[in-house]
Short mmCIF file of C-alpha atoms in Angstrom, two decimals:
data_model
loop_
_atom_site.label_atom_id
_atom_site.label_comp_id
_atom_site.label_asym_id
_atom_site.label_seq_id
_atom_site.Cartn_x
_atom_site.Cartn_y
_atom_site.Cartn_z
CA UNK A 644 28.77 170.73 243.24
CA UNK A 645 30.36 167.64 241.72
CA UNK A 646 26.94 165.99 241.41
CA UNK A 647 25.55 169.02 239.56
CA UNK A 648 28.47 169.03 237.13
CA UNK A 649 28.11 165.29 236.57
CA UNK A 650 24.37 165.59 235.90
CA UNK A 651 24.99 168.51 233.53
CA UNK A 652 27.67 166.60 231.62
CA UNK A 653 25.43 163.54 231.40
CA UNK A 654 22.55 165.62 230.09
CA UNK A 655 24.77 167.31 227.49
CA UNK A 656 26.12 163.94 226.39
CA UNK A 657 22.62 162.47 226.06
CA UNK A 658 21.42 165.46 224.06
CA UNK A 659 24.46 165.19 221.79
CA UNK A 660 23.88 161.47 221.21
CA UNK A 661 20.18 162.09 220.56
CA UNK A 662 20.99 164.82 218.04
CA UNK A 663 23.55 162.63 216.28
CA UNK A 664 21.04 159.77 216.03
CA UNK A 665 18.39 162.08 214.58
CA UNK A 666 20.87 163.48 212.07
CA UNK A 667 21.98 159.97 211.08
CA UNK A 668 18.37 158.89 210.54
CA UNK A 669 17.73 162.01 208.47
CA UNK A 670 20.81 161.42 206.30
CA UNK A 671 19.88 157.76 205.83
CA UNK A 672 16.32 158.67 204.88
CA UNK A 673 17.57 161.19 202.32
CA UNK A 674 20.04 158.65 200.93
CA UNK A 675 17.30 156.04 200.47
CA UNK A 676 15.07 158.64 198.84
CA UNK A 677 17.83 159.56 196.40
CA UNK A 678 18.45 155.86 195.70
CA UNK A 679 14.80 155.18 194.85
CA UNK A 680 14.63 158.34 192.74
CA UNK A 681 17.74 157.32 190.79
CA UNK A 682 16.33 153.85 190.23
CA UNK A 683 13.01 155.26 189.01
CA UNK A 684 14.82 157.60 186.62
CA UNK A 685 16.89 154.75 185.15
CA UNK A 686 13.79 152.57 184.70
CA UNK A 687 11.94 155.37 182.93
CA UNK A 688 15.02 156.07 180.81
CA UNK A 689 15.37 152.45 179.69
CA UNK A 690 11.70 152.16 178.72
CA UNK A 691 11.54 155.50 176.91
CA UNK A 692 14.83 155.06 175.06
CA UNK A 693 14.06 151.53 173.92
CA UNK A 694 10.63 152.57 172.66
CA UNK A 695 11.63 155.75 170.81
CA UNK A 696 14.81 154.35 169.30
CA UNK A 697 12.81 151.38 168.00
CA UNK A 698 10.25 153.69 166.42
CA UNK A 699 13.02 155.74 164.78
CA UNK A 700 14.70 152.64 163.34
CA UNK A 701 11.40 151.30 161.98
CA UNK A 702 10.60 154.68 160.43
CA UNK A 703 13.95 154.78 158.66
CA UNK A 704 13.77 151.18 157.43
CA UNK A 705 10.12 151.04 156.45
CA UNK A 706 9.87 154.42 154.72
CA UNK A 707 8.86 154.10 151.07
CA UNK A 708 10.40 156.73 148.81
CA UNK A 709 8.86 157.53 145.45
CA UNK A 710 11.59 156.94 142.87
CA UNK A 711 9.71 158.94 140.22
CA UNK A 712 9.41 162.02 142.39
CA UNK A 713 11.85 161.67 145.32
CA UNK A 714 12.19 164.27 148.06
CA UNK A 715 14.92 166.88 147.84
CA UNK A 716 18.45 166.00 148.92
CA UNK A 717 18.58 168.52 151.82
CA UNK A 718 15.35 167.04 153.21
CA UNK A 719 16.70 163.50 153.00
CA UNK A 720 20.00 164.54 154.59
CA UNK A 721 18.19 166.28 157.45
CA UNK A 722 15.97 163.24 158.00
CA UNK A 723 18.94 160.86 158.00
CA UNK A 724 20.98 163.02 160.39
CA UNK A 725 18.14 163.51 162.86
CA UNK A 726 17.34 159.80 162.81
CA UNK A 727 20.95 158.78 163.43
CA UNK A 728 21.40 161.34 166.23
CA UNK A 729 18.08 160.30 167.77
CA UNK A 730 18.98 156.61 167.81
CA UNK A 731 22.49 157.35 169.11
CA UNK A 732 21.22 159.53 171.97
CA UNK A 733 18.65 156.97 173.08
CA UNK A 734 21.06 154.06 172.81
CA UNK A 735 23.61 155.95 174.89
CA UNK A 736 20.99 156.64 177.56
CA UNK A 737 19.88 153.01 177.39
CA UNK A 738 23.47 151.83 177.83
CA UNK A 739 23.91 153.97 180.96
CA UNK A 740 20.67 152.72 182.50
CA UNK A 741 21.51 149.11 181.64
CA UNK A 742 24.91 149.36 183.31
CA UNK A 743 23.84 151.17 186.48
CA UNK A 744 20.31 149.89 187.15
CA UNK A 745 21.26 146.28 188.12
CA UNK A 746 23.55 147.59 190.88
CA UNK A 747 20.76 149.71 192.35
CA UNK A 748 18.26 146.86 192.06
CA UNK A 749 20.66 144.54 193.90
CA UNK A 750 21.06 147.00 196.79
CA UNK A 751 17.35 147.67 197.19
CA UNK A 752 16.52 143.95 196.97
CA UNK A 753 19.14 142.59 199.38
CA UNK A 754 19.54 145.35 201.98
CA UNK A 755 16.56 145.77 204.26
CA UNK A 756 18.56 147.75 206.80
CA UNK A 757 19.12 151.47 206.53
CA UNK A 758 22.90 151.08 206.45
CA UNK A 759 22.68 149.12 203.19
CA UNK A 760 22.20 152.31 201.20
CA UNK A 761 25.92 153.00 201.55
CA UNK A 762 26.63 150.01 199.29
CA UNK A 763 24.84 151.63 196.36
CA UNK A 764 26.92 153.48 193.74
CA UNK A 765 24.13 155.93 192.88
CA UNK A 766 25.81 158.91 194.56
CA UNK A 767 29.14 158.33 192.83
CA UNK A 768 27.37 157.82 189.47
CA UNK A 769 24.80 160.58 189.91
CA UNK A 770 26.21 162.56 186.98
CA UNK A 771 25.67 159.66 184.58
CA UNK A 772 22.17 159.01 185.92
CA UNK A 773 21.17 162.63 185.34
CA UNK A 774 22.87 162.57 181.92
CA UNK A 775 20.87 159.52 180.81
CA UNK A 776 17.67 161.12 182.14
CA UNK A 777 18.27 164.33 180.17
CA UNK A 778 19.27 162.46 177.01
CA UNK A 779 16.23 160.20 177.08
CA UNK A 780 13.46 162.49 178.31
CA UNK A 781 14.57 165.92 177.13
CA UNK A 782 16.90 165.77 174.15
CA UNK A 783 15.57 162.41 172.95
CA UNK A 784 11.91 163.43 172.92
CA UNK A 785 12.78 166.77 171.30
CA UNK A 786 14.63 164.97 168.51
CA UNK A 787 11.74 162.53 168.15
CA UNK A 788 9.29 165.39 167.54
CA UNK A 789 11.66 166.81 164.93
CA UNK A 790 11.83 163.33 163.43
CA UNK A 791 8.04 163.19 163.09
CA UNK A 792 7.98 166.53 161.25
CA UNK A 793 10.75 165.47 158.85
CA UNK A 794 9.12 162.09 158.32
CA UNK A 795 5.88 163.77 157.32
CA UNK A 796 7.72 165.88 154.73
CA UNK A 797 9.69 162.93 153.35
CA UNK A 798 6.59 160.76 153.15
CA UNK A 799 3.99 163.22 151.88
CA UNK A 800 5.98 165.90 150.05
CA UNK A 801 5.90 164.13 146.69
CA UNK A 802 2.27 163.01 147.14
CA UNK A 803 0.56 165.96 148.82
CA UNK A 804 2.27 169.19 149.75
CA UNK A 805 -0.76 170.25 151.80
CA UNK A 806 -0.53 167.09 153.92
CA UNK A 807 3.09 167.84 154.79
CA UNK A 808 2.25 171.44 155.67
CA UNK A 809 -0.73 170.34 157.78
CA UNK A 810 1.46 167.91 159.73
CA UNK A 811 3.99 170.65 160.39
CA UNK A 812 1.28 173.08 161.52
CA UNK A 813 0.09 170.53 164.08
CA UNK A 814 3.51 169.44 165.31
CA UNK A 815 5.11 172.88 165.72
CA UNK A 816 2.74 173.94 168.57
CA UNK A 817 3.31 170.54 170.20
CA UNK A 818 7.06 171.12 169.99
CA UNK A 819 6.69 174.59 171.51
CA UNK A 820 4.53 173.22 174.33
CA UNK A 821 7.13 170.56 175.02
CA UNK A 822 9.88 173.18 175.33
CA UNK A 823 7.74 175.39 177.58
CA UNK A 824 6.76 172.48 179.81
CA UNK A 825 10.35 171.25 180.08
CA UNK A 826 11.59 174.69 181.09
CA UNK A 827 8.71 175.21 183.55
CA UNK A 828 9.14 171.74 185.06
CA UNK A 829 12.88 172.25 185.54
CA UNK A 830 12.30 175.65 187.14
CA UNK A 831 9.68 174.28 189.53
CA UNK A 832 11.94 171.35 190.43
CA UNK A 833 14.85 173.66 191.22
CA UNK A 834 12.58 175.87 193.34
CA UNK A 835 11.28 172.82 195.22
CA UNK A 836 14.81 171.59 195.96
CA UNK A 837 15.79 175.07 197.13
CA UNK A 838 12.78 175.29 199.45
CA UNK A 839 13.46 171.83 200.91
CA UNK A 840 17.13 172.69 201.48
CA UNK A 841 16.21 176.02 203.09
CA UNK A 842 13.69 174.31 205.34
CA UNK A 843 16.30 171.74 206.39
CA UNK A 844 18.81 174.47 207.22
CA UNK A 845 16.19 176.34 209.25
CA UNK A 846 15.35 173.19 211.21
CA UNK A 847 19.04 172.59 211.94
CA UNK A 848 19.44 176.20 213.06
CA UNK A 849 16.40 175.83 215.33
CA UNK A 850 17.85 172.67 216.88
CA UNK A 851 21.22 174.36 217.49
CA UNK A 852 19.56 177.44 219.01
CA UNK A 853 17.33 175.33 221.24
CA UNK A 854 20.29 173.24 222.38
CA UNK A 855 22.39 176.32 223.16
CA UNK A 856 19.50 177.86 225.06
CA UNK A 857 18.92 174.72 227.10
CA UNK A 858 22.62 174.38 227.94
CA UNK A 859 22.73 178.02 229.01
CA UNK A 860 19.67 177.62 231.22
CA UNK A 861 21.10 174.53 232.89
CA UNK A 862 24.41 176.29 233.49
CA UNK A 863 22.60 179.20 235.14
CA UNK A 864 20.59 176.78 237.28
CA UNK A 865 23.74 174.93 238.31
CA UNK A 866 25.54 178.19 239.16
CA UNK A 867 22.52 179.32 241.17
CA UNK A 868 22.50 176.03 243.04
CA UNK A 869 26.21 176.33 243.79
CA UNK A 870 25.73 179.87 245.02
#
């Protein structure tokens, strides 16, 4: 009887240790995945923000206004405001990526072991990473498309009204497609995360059920042996 109880306790302990190791490996794998995703987002943010903010600054500096027939004041005010907001948004996103990215690069470069992911600040700073991603790739690109439309009106309004209208006719569908794609992409991403989370919960429930069933079967076998 004592031997059966000892064997049962040893088996339960081994199964518990095995489950804990599998769970630890799963959590570590997910943490590394999140780390690499955060690093990729910050790299894309820095490249996109630097490129678009540079284009906006060049457009504002190099624009040539016709002094004899200048654009209307509301059009110039709108162009100036959109340009300033565009540059500010991209510079803010660039600042976030510049501050956080070196820390993630240092962790991924110096820690080959799985436990090294705990030294990364990406989980604590996840809000700022997502904020820079949204500012650069959603709000920033949207403002850049608006900037292109306003630039066409400022540049061509006094020269050719038809050219300004033609530019707007082309850019408005592009702007609408951008909004539709952004909304669809976000919806699909949320659905994918929900499906992955649901699958993970189902796998955990299956493991718990299988473990309970195995423990119950072994208890019945041990009781039968004792009897």
